[in-house]
Tab-separated table of C-alpha atoms in Angstrom:
chain	number	residue	atom	x	y	z
L	396	UNK	CA	-135.819	-23.591	-6.322
L	397	UNK	CA	-134.363	-26.709	-5.560
L	398	UNK	CA	-130.103	-27.336	-5.939
L	399	UNK	CA	-129.395	-29.904	-8.314
L	400	UNK	CA	-127.737	-32.429	-5.180
L	401	UNK	CA	-130.500	-34.612	-5.286
L	402	UNK	CA	-133.632	-35.495	-4.232
L	403	UNK	CA	-134.979	-36.836	-0.864
L	404	UNK	CA	-137.579	-39.750	-0.781
L	405	UNK	CA	-139.148	-39.375	3.218
L	406	UNK	CA	-141.290	-42.331	4.499
L	407	UNK	CA	-143.494	-41.405	6.961
L	408	UNK	CA	-146.313	-38.431	6.925
L	409	UNK	CA	-145.600	-37.784	11.056
L	410	UNK	CA	-144.202	-34.897	12.479
L	411	UNK	CA	-140.720	-35.705	11.561
L	412	UNK	CA	-141.568	-36.521	8.040
L	413	UNK	CA	-143.596	-33.257	7.608
L	414	UNK	CA	-140.370	-31.242	9.360
L	415	UNK	CA	-137.781	-33.195	7.224
L	416	UNK	CA	-139.680	-32.085	3.797
L	417	UNK	CA	-140.142	-28.655	5.216
L	418	UNK	CA	-136.702	-28.283	6.230
L	419	UNK	CA	-135.348	-29.822	3.087
L	420	UNK	CA	-137.390	-27.464	0.620
L	421	UNK	CA	-136.255	-24.892	2.426
L	422	UNK	CA	-132.481	-25.034	2.312
L	423	UNK	CA	-133.194	-25.963	-1.684
L	424	UNK	CA	-133.517	-29.852	-1.609
L	425	UNK	CA	-135.965	-31.680	-3.821
L	426	UNK	CA	-137.733	-34.251	-0.556
L	427	UNK	CA	-141.165	-35.756	-1.368
L	428	UNK	CA	-143.075	-37.781	1.328
L	429	UNK	CA	-144.468	-41.383	1.259
L	430	UNK	CA	-147.368	-41.933	3.691
L	431	UNK	CA	-148.494	-45.666	4.007
L	432	UNK	CA	-152.437	-44.029	4.939
L	433	UNK	CA	-154.835	-43.073	2.810
L	434	UNK	CA	-154.813	-39.366	4.916
L	435	UNK	CA	-152.788	-37.860	7.915
L	436	UNK	CA	-153.165	-39.443	11.072
L	437	UNK	CA	-155.219	-37.933	14.181
L	438	UNK	CA	-154.278	-40.937	16.139
L	439	UNK	CA	-152.435	-39.287	19.415
L	440	UNK	CA	-154.558	-36.291	22.144
L	441	UNK	CA	-151.468	-34.307	22.364
L	442	UNK	CA	-148.179	-33.438	22.880
L	443	UNK	CA	-145.773	-30.341	24.267
L	444	UNK	CA	-143.237	-28.603	22.192
L	445	UNK	CA	-140.359	-27.814	24.160
L	446	UNK	CA	-138.506	-24.963	24.062
L	447	UNK	CA	-135.875	-26.271	21.603
L	448	UNK	CA	-138.674	-27.466	19.793
L	449	UNK	CA	-140.238	-24.156	19.445
L	450	UNK	CA	-136.741	-23.027	18.631
L	451	UNK	CA	-136.832	-25.492	15.012
L	452	UNK	CA	-140.730	-24.426	14.556
L	453	UNK	CA	-139.076	-20.503	14.236
L	454	UNK	CA	-136.608	-22.574	11.940
L	455	UNK	CA	-139.531	-24.071	9.899
L	456	UNK	CA	-140.930	-20.306	10.433
L	457	UNK	CA	-144.026	-22.051	12.089
L	458	UNK	CA	-143.811	-20.868	15.709
L	459	UNK	CA	-146.517	-18.408	15.770
L	460	UNK	CA	-148.696	-20.634	14.341
L	461	UNK	CA	-147.813	-23.208	17.318
L	462	UNK	CA	-148.652	-20.727	19.761
L	463	UNK	CA	-151.790	-19.367	17.866
L	464	UNK	CA	-153.026	-22.798	17.875
L	465	UNK	CA	-152.259	-23.903	21.235
L	466	UNK	CA	-151.242	-22.656	25.295
L	467	UNK	CA	-147.793	-21.492	26.138
L	468	UNK	CA	-147.211	-23.345	29.162
L	469	UNK	CA	-146.373	-20.916	32.058
L	470	UNK	CA	-145.895	-23.196	34.907
L	471	UNK	CA	-145.140	-26.727	35.534
L	472	UNK	CA	-145.762	-27.107	39.060
L	473	UNK	CA	-145.433	-31.580	40.781
L	474	UNK	CA	-147.337	-32.693	43.880
L	475	UNK	CA	-148.224	-35.910	45.382
L	476	UNK	CA	-151.447	-37.506	45.386
L	477	UNK	CA	-152.841	-35.423	49.145
L	478	UNK	CA	-152.089	-32.211	46.300
L	479	UNK	CA	-148.701	-31.352	48.894
L	480	UNK	CA	-146.678	-29.335	46.312
L	481	UNK	CA	-142.936	-31.017	45.774
L	482	UNK	CA	-141.428	-28.401	43.365
L	483	UNK	CA	-142.364	-26.453	40.686
L	484	UNK	CA	-140.686	-24.144	37.183
L	485	UNK	CA	-141.662	-21.231	36.360
L	486	UNK	CA	-141.434	-21.237	32.743
L	487	UNK	CA	-142.610	-17.866	31.988
L	488	UNK	CA	-139.472	-16.827	34.421
L	489	UNK	CA	-136.968	-18.545	32.371
L	490	UNK	CA	-137.688	-17.241	28.963
L	491	UNK	CA	-138.054	-14.139	29.954
L	492	UNK	CA	-134.461	-14.329	31.699
L	493	UNK	CA	-132.790	-16.200	28.782
L	494	UNK	CA	-134.727	-14.362	25.635
L	495	UNK	CA	-136.052	-17.768	24.807
L	496	UNK	CA	-139.374	-19.176	23.628
L	497	UNK	CA	-142.250	-20.998	26.370
L	498	UNK	CA	-143.003	-24.631	25.751
L	499	UNK	CA	-146.406	-24.962	23.720
L	500	UNK	CA	-149.159	-27.221	25.190
L	501	UNK	CA	-150.960	-28.354	21.225
L	502	UNK	CA	-153.152	-31.206	20.358
L	503	UNK	CA	-151.214	-33.398	18.015
L	504	UNK	CA	-153.857	-32.713	14.747
L	505	UNK	CA	-153.265	-29.199	14.607
L	506	UNK	CA	-149.597	-29.819	14.811
L	507	UNK	CA	-149.964	-31.847	11.890
L	508	UNK	CA	-152.425	-29.208	11.036
L	509	UNK	CA	-149.867	-26.583	10.592
L	510	UNK	CA	-147.271	-28.931	9.169
L	511	UNK	CA	-149.338	-30.260	6.617
L	512	UNK	CA	-150.612	-26.728	5.455
L	513	UNK	CA	-147.017	-24.920	5.770
L	514	UNK	CA	-145.760	-23.389	2.209
L	515	UNK	CA	-142.620	-24.529	2.268
L	516	UNK	CA	-143.951	-28.391	2.292
L	517	UNK	CA	-143.052	-30.618	-0.702
L	518	UNK	CA	-145.397	-33.361	-1.953
L	519	UNK	CA	-147.153	-35.805	0.124
L	520	UNK	CA	-148.286	-39.217	-1.768
L	521	UNK	CA	-150.745	-41.087	0.113
L	522	UNK	CA	-151.518	-45.248	0.438
L	523	UNK	CA	-147.763	-45.754	-0.503
L	524	UNK	CA	-146.039	-48.497	1.912
L	525	UNK	CA	-142.713	-49.158	0.812
L	526	UNK	CA	-142.069	-52.872	0.835
L	527	UNK	CA	-137.906	-53.163	-0.384
L	528	UNK	CA	-135.003	-50.526	-0.940
L	529	UNK	CA	-132.166	-51.406	-2.842
L	530	UNK	CA	-129.285	-49.603	-3.060
L	531	UNK	CA	-126.719	-48.854	-5.052
L	532	UNK	CA	-123.520	-45.777	-5.771
L	533	UNK	CA	-125.716	-43.014	-7.263
L	534	UNK	CA	-128.569	-44.060	-5.523
L	535	UNK	CA	-131.465	-46.060	-3.659
L	536	UNK	CA	-134.748	-47.449	-5.115
L	537	UNK	CA	-137.693	-48.236	-3.387
L	538	UNK	CA	-140.313	-50.303	-4.293
L	539	UNK	CA	-144.049	-49.696	-2.547
L	540	UNK	CA	-146.306	-51.964	-2.198
L	541	UNK	CA	-149.064	-50.903	-5.464
L	542	UNK	CA	-145.582	-51.895	-7.274
L	543	UNK	CA	-144.389	-48.099	-8.134
L	544	UNK	CA	-141.108	-47.276	-7.717
L	545	UNK	CA	-139.196	-44.138	-6.939
L	546	UNK	CA	-135.744	-43.129	-6.882
L	547	UNK	CA	-133.693	-40.674	-4.976
L	548	UNK	CA	-130.141	-40.319	-3.516
L	549	UNK	CA	-131.364	-40.446	-0.013
L	550	UNK	CA	-133.834	-42.026	1.864
L	551	UNK	CA	-135.043	-40.948	5.112
L	552	UNK	CA	-137.054	-43.103	7.644
L	553	UNK	CA	-139.610	-41.080	9.477
L	554	UNK	CA	-142.078	-44.098	10.232
L	555	UNK	CA	-141.916	-44.172	13.579
L	556	UNK	CA	-141.089	-46.700	16.529
L	557	UNK	CA	-142.803	-49.688	14.179
L	558	UNK	CA	-140.487	-48.195	11.918
L	559	UNK	CA	-140.563	-50.935	9.123
L	560	UNK	CA	-137.491	-49.932	7.104
L	561	UNK	CA	-135.865	-50.010	10.447
L	562	UNK	CA	-137.189	-53.456	11.079
L	563	UNK	CA	-135.553	-55.112	7.529
L	564	UNK	CA	-132.122	-53.587	7.337
L	565	UNK	CA	-131.442	-53.143	11.286
L	566	UNK	CA	-133.249	-55.905	13.159
L	567	UNK	CA	-131.673	-56.441	15.867
L	568	UNK	CA	-133.292	-53.520	17.589
L	569	UNK	CA	-135.612	-53.861	20.072
L	570	UNK	CA	-138.232	-51.979	21.232
L	571	UNK	CA	-138.255	-51.771	25.001
L	572	UNK	CA	-141.760	-52.053	27.078
L	573	UNK	CA	-141.486	-50.042	30.340
L	574	UNK	CA	-143.969	-52.057	32.601
L	575	UNK	CA	-146.982	-49.538	32.710
L	576	UNK	CA	-149.145	-47.937	30.711
L	577	UNK	CA	-151.006	-44.923	30.202
L	578	UNK	CA	-154.737	-44.057	29.422
L	579	UNK	CA	-154.712	-40.151	27.943
L	580	UNK	CA	-157.272	-37.799	26.792
L	581	UNK	CA	-158.669	-34.247	25.674
L	582	UNK	CA	-161.576	-32.955	27.145
L	583	UNK	CA	-163.487	-29.683	27.049
L	584	UNK	CA	-162.779	-28.178	29.823
L	585	UNK	CA	-161.830	-24.983	32.356
L	586	UNK	CA	-158.552	-25.313	33.123
L	587	UNK	CA	-158.594	-27.212	36.710
L	588	UNK	CA	-155.086	-26.376	37.822
L	589	UNK	CA	-155.155	-22.638	36.539
L	590	UNK	CA	-154.241	-21.262	32.962
L	591	UNK	CA	-151.160	-22.174	30.990
L	592	UNK	CA	-149.974	-24.615	33.955
L	593	UNK	CA	-148.362	-28.171	33.549
L	594	UNK	CA	-149.977	-30.195	36.085
L	595	UNK	CA	-148.409	-33.649	37.587
L	596	UNK	CA	-149.696	-35.659	40.989
L	597	UNK	CA	-147.788	-38.287	41.846
L	598	UNK	CA	-148.918	-41.542	43.429
L	599	UNK	CA	-147.980	-45.227	44.567
L	600	UNK	CA	-148.055	-46.998	40.928
L	601	UNK	CA	-149.980	-44.310	40.111
L	602	UNK	CA	-149.331	-40.848	38.399
L	603	UNK	CA	-151.426	-38.249	36.193
L	604	UNK	CA	-150.677	-34.978	34.300
L	605	UNK	CA	-152.791	-31.918	33.358
L	606	UNK	CA	-152.033	-29.784	30.954
L	607	UNK	CA	-153.750	-26.693	29.258
L	608	UNK	CA	-153.457	-27.017	25.374
L	609	UNK	CA	-155.715	-24.229	24.405
L	610	UNK	CA	-159.186	-22.963	23.483
L	611	UNK	CA	-160.534	-24.613	26.186
L	612	UNK	CA	-159.375	-28.463	25.384
L	613	UNK	CA	-157.405	-30.300	28.007
L	614	UNK	CA	-154.674	-32.804	27.984
L	615	UNK	CA	-154.729	-35.635	30.667
L	616	UNK	CA	-152.185	-38.445	30.571
L	617	UNK	CA	-152.625	-41.105	33.503
L	618	UNK	CA	-149.621	-44.208	34.016
L	619	UNK	CA	-150.903	-46.724	35.889
L	620	UNK	CA	-148.809	-49.601	37.224
L	621	UNK	CA	-150.135	-53.305	37.378
L	622	UNK	CA	-153.310	-51.741	35.457
L	623	UNK	CA	-157.346	-53.943	36.479
L	624	UNK	CA	-158.046	-53.420	33.123
L	625	UNK	CA	-156.407	-54.712	30.127
L	626	UNK	CA	-155.459	-52.756	26.743
L	627	UNK	CA	-158.981	-53.684	24.602
L	628	UNK	CA	-160.923	-53.619	27.029
L	629	UNK	CA	-163.827	-51.249	26.573
L	630	UNK	CA	-163.147	-47.506	27.328
L	631	UNK	CA	-166.023	-47.827	30.119
L	632	UNK	CA	-164.261	-50.307	32.004
L	633	UNK	CA	-161.009	-48.307	32.248
L	634	UNK	CA	-162.970	-44.763	32.971
L	635	UNK	CA	-163.852	-47.105	35.867
L	636	UNK	CA	-160.772	-48.127	36.884
L	637	UNK	CA	-159.339	-44.624	36.898
L	638	UNK	CA	-161.824	-42.813	39.111
L	639	UNK	CA	-161.679	-45.596	41.871
L	640	UNK	CA	-157.513	-45.270	41.437
L	641	UNK	CA	-157.619	-42.013	41.533
L	642	UNK	CA	-160.256	-41.306	44.163
L	643	UNK	CA	-157.590	-40.474	46.950
L	644	UNK	CA	-156.303	-37.521	44.467
L	645	UNK	CA	-157.229	-33.850	44.617
L	646	UNK	CA	-160.589	-32.589	43.347
L	647	UNK	CA	-159.625	-30.856	40.110
L	648	UNK	CA	-158.236	-34.824	38.989
L	649	UNK	CA	-161.306	-36.816	39.513
L	650	UNK	CA	-163.605	-34.102	37.938
L	651	UNK	CA	-161.209	-33.972	34.826
L	652	UNK	CA	-161.755	-37.302	34.327
L	653	UNK	CA	-165.111	-37.653	35.081
L	654	UNK	CA	-165.650	-35.271	32.427
L	655	UNK	CA	-164.386	-36.977	29.909
L	656	UNK	CA	-165.834	-39.261	27.188
L	657	UNK	CA	-164.661	-42.592	27.879
L	658	UNK	CA	-164.750	-43.101	23.830
L	659	UNK	CA	-162.048	-40.178	24.173
L	660	UNK	CA	-159.459	-41.950	26.051
L	661	UNK	CA	-156.456	-44.263	24.110
L	662	UNK	CA	-154.934	-46.682	26.081
L	663	UNK	CA	-151.778	-48.493	25.452
L	664	UNK	CA	-148.418	-49.667	26.900
L	665	UNK	CA	-145.697	-47.442	27.275
L	666	UNK	CA	-142.546	-48.182	25.022
L	667	UNK	CA	-139.552	-47.152	23.907
L	668	UNK	CA	-136.595	-47.687	21.356
L	669	UNK	CA	-133.592	-49.547	22.190
L	670	UNK	CA	-129.456	-49.235	21.564
L	671	UNK	CA	-129.590	-47.879	17.973
L	672	UNK	CA	-125.936	-49.458	16.536
L	673	UNK	CA	-126.084	-46.662	13.702
L	674	UNK	CA	-128.299	-43.967	12.597
L	675	UNK	CA	-128.134	-44.240	8.858
L	676	UNK	CA	-126.887	-47.246	6.472
L	677	UNK	CA	-125.813	-46.486	2.904
L	678	UNK	CA	-128.344	-43.901	1.170
L	679	UNK	CA	-131.225	-44.713	4.378
L	680	UNK	CA	-131.209	-42.386	7.913
L	681	UNK	CA	-133.248	-42.281	10.126
L	682	UNK	CA	-135.054	-39.462	11.559
L	683	UNK	CA	-137.455	-39.007	14.762
L	684	UNK	CA	-138.806	-42.259	16.879
L	685	UNK	CA	-137.569	-45.093	14.315
L	686	UNK	CA	-133.738	-43.765	15.513
L	687	UNK	CA	-134.912	-42.887	19.497
L	688	UNK	CA	-138.176	-43.611	20.170
L	689	UNK	CA	-138.527	-41.935	24.204
L	690	UNK	CA	-141.175	-42.493	27.071
L	691	UNK	CA	-143.496	-39.680	27.419
L	692	UNK	CA	-142.340	-38.941	30.558
L	693	UNK	CA	-140.483	-35.874	29.664
L	694	UNK	CA	-142.410	-34.212	26.323
L	695	UNK	CA	-139.379	-33.827	24.311
L	696	UNK	CA	-140.363	-36.694	21.446
L	697	UNK	CA	-141.886	-34.949	19.529
L	698	UNK	CA	-139.247	-31.860	19.836
L	699	UNK	CA	-136.530	-33.909	19.002
L	700	UNK	CA	-137.573	-35.137	15.663
L	701	UNK	CA	-137.915	-31.572	14.192
L	702	UNK	CA	-134.575	-30.656	15.191
L	703	UNK	CA	-133.527	-34.210	13.806
L	704	UNK	CA	-135.335	-32.777	10.404
L	705	UNK	CA	-133.193	-29.202	11.407
L	706	UNK	CA	-129.731	-30.750	11.298
L	707	UNK	CA	-129.804	-33.395	9.021
L	708	UNK	CA	-131.086	-30.359	6.241
L	709	UNK	CA	-128.043	-28.326	7.527
L	710	UNK	CA	-125.771	-31.293	6.580
L	711	UNK	CA	-126.961	-32.311	3.003
L	712	UNK	CA	-126.844	-28.617	1.898
L	713	UNK	CA	-123.212	-28.401	0.661
L	714	UNK	CA	-122.593	-31.750	-0.923
L	715	UNK	CA	-123.325	-33.850	-3.726
L	716	UNK	CA	-125.522	-36.472	-2.677
L	717	UNK	CA	-125.003	-38.797	-5.976
L	718	UNK	CA	-121.136	-38.913	-4.099
L	719	UNK	CA	-121.657	-41.600	-1.427
L	720	UNK	CA	-118.901	-41.306	0.742
L	721	UNK	CA	-119.823	-37.470	0.943
L	722	UNK	CA	-123.269	-38.409	1.760
L	723	UNK	CA	-121.802	-41.030	4.139
L	724	UNK	CA	-119.816	-37.776	5.829
L	725	UNK	CA	-122.870	-36.117	6.218
L	726	UNK	CA	-125.298	-38.283	7.971
L	727	UNK	CA	-121.831	-39.348	10.132
L	728	UNK	CA	-122.177	-35.649	11.216
L	729	UNK	CA	-125.809	-35.675	11.289
L	730	UNK	CA	-125.722	-38.620	13.743
L	731	UNK	CA	-123.427	-37.175	15.842
L	732	UNK	CA	-124.894	-33.898	16.595
L	733	UNK	CA	-127.696	-36.472	17.686
L	734	UNK	CA	-127.534	-38.596	19.043
L	735	UNK	CA	-125.960	-37.755	21.924
L	736	UNK	CA	-128.583	-35.134	23.430
L	737	UNK	CA	-131.667	-37.891	22.151
L	738	UNK	CA	-129.934	-40.781	23.580
L	739	UNK	CA	-129.381	-38.817	27.177
L	740	UNK	CA	-133.020	-38.223	26.859
L	741	UNK	CA	-134.478	-41.785	26.682
L	742	UNK	CA	-131.951	-42.697	29.839
L	743	UNK	CA	-133.093	-39.865	31.848
L	744	UNK	CA	-137.000	-40.308	30.338
L	745	UNK	CA	-136.640	-44.092	31.349
L	746	UNK	CA	-135.414	-42.927	34.934
L	747	UNK	CA	-137.536	-40.881	35.786
L	748	UNK	CA	-140.707	-43.550	34.205
L	749	UNK	CA	-139.147	-46.199	36.820
L	750	UNK	CA	-138.797	-43.637	39.842
L	751	UNK	CA	-142.648	-42.254	39.139
L	752	UNK	CA	-144.017	-46.195	39.524
L	753	UNK	CA	-143.218	-47.078	42.364
L	754	UNK	CA	-145.793	-48.416	44.923
L	755	UNK	CA	-144.223	-49.179	48.209
L	756	UNK	CA	-145.722	-46.702	51.043
L	757	UNK	CA	-141.629	-45.971	52.225
L	758	UNK	CA	-139.894	-45.987	48.220
L	759	UNK	CA	-143.101	-43.490	47.080
L	760	UNK	CA	-142.855	-41.454	50.808
L	761	UNK	CA	-138.810	-41.173	50.028
L	762	UNK	CA	-139.411	-40.520	46.291
L	763	UNK	CA	-141.794	-37.453	47.256
L	764	UNK	CA	-139.141	-35.721	49.891
L	765	UNK	CA	-136.013	-36.176	47.082
L	766	UNK	CA	-138.200	-33.747	44.557
L	767	UNK	CA	-138.887	-31.621	47.221
L	768	UNK	CA	-135.457	-31.318	47.799
L	769	UNK	CA	-132.517	-32.956	45.703
L	770	UNK	CA	-134.505	-34.246	42.848
L	771	UNK	CA	-136.314	-30.979	42.197
L	772	UNK	CA	-133.638	-28.165	42.169
L	773	UNK	CA	-131.279	-30.519	39.596
L	774	UNK	CA	-134.642	-30.817	37.827
L	775	UNK	CA	-135.086	-26.940	37.598
L	776	UNK	CA	-131.473	-26.233	36.788
L	777	UNK	CA	-131.461	-28.813	34.010
L	778	UNK	CA	-134.873	-26.571	32.859
L	779	UNK	CA	-132.296	-23.355	33.005
L	780	UNK	CA	-130.271	-25.125	30.750
L	781	UNK	CA	-132.192	-26.282	28.516
L	782	UNK	CA	-133.791	-22.760	27.979
L	783	UNK	CA	-130.341	-21.587	26.205
L	784	UNK	CA	-129.660	-24.381	24.138
L	785	UNK	CA	-129.510	-23.050	20.491
L	786	UNK	CA	-131.090	-24.973	17.301
L	787	UNK	CA	-128.896	-24.612	14.137
L	788	UNK	CA	-130.038	-22.560	11.479
L	789	UNK	CA	-131.421	-22.933	8.490
L	790	UNK	CA	-131.339	-19.556	6.836
L	791	UNK	CA	-127.494	-20.077	7.339
L	792	UNK	CA	-127.572	-23.360	5.965
L	793	UNK	CA	-129.728	-21.723	2.138
L	794	UNK	CA	-127.991	-21.809	-0.414
């Protein structure tokens, strides 16, 4: 049963938008998703649902299904390009120590399938691209490209890093390019670095992550500084360049690339969102990548969006969203709760991407030494802390 405190329109049917719909409906708030595409997208190969994300999925009632469809990550292990160990994080041991869930590697399509079939998901309307949002004292009216108009007390922009909503309301916010590209794919292949492992190999201006995402599927992502093949060139050339660049890496690396069909590879530049002056403007709130898109170096982006959804839903429960002042207060609390973590994550991921892209002989030697000593210890200590972070309860917020 929905409450009478208002209706929410969600723009974007990705992970953040669908999670927001489920979270809102679980606490009794009417929400409808409007997606510009004609169907749920399958863009993107695979992703990691980090510890916090699994706790958030538990609040949505979907953690068991995510585990069933993916593969838990028992161990993170880091190597140089010759296969020499740098450091590792025993995630399974940490999960037992802290009574927390393990991270899960899963194909993006499986996450979307899980969310889109969730019993608490509200209506999803496809083929609707928003072109205008008009606000007044009691609500907001969204106009779509097809001429349809819908009204709600709150609009959530969950339309990604390229958010048209954000570009219209906050045009000064910049999308940043990181200076390197990523080629990634999912291949049917036995785990080359052990089942339930996340393995990352660092080279000179190159690195590659290999992750078991369950059901005989392996996700890999290669980051390249100064790529020889431009984005948009045929994937056969991309694959040839990868095999050349990673020929000095351990055999499991180039065997996996060789076994991956060229047409399965996705090739794009790495981007992130610059600083946001605010996460809301009147009756419009930003969520997920539209608010804090992050480089993929820590594998936390999807988890952050799901936590956004839960925190925002909790803040909306006790208020009448028709009351502009009450809504502004709730959105301010949402931003205060979420911005520090997300901003810190953006900065850390950007820094890791920069250090990982070093090319010089002396620089990469120094990086590898730091990872074997100080940096490795700091990262493991940080992971200990992340296993202890709690996610707010939706159950206690429900009316």
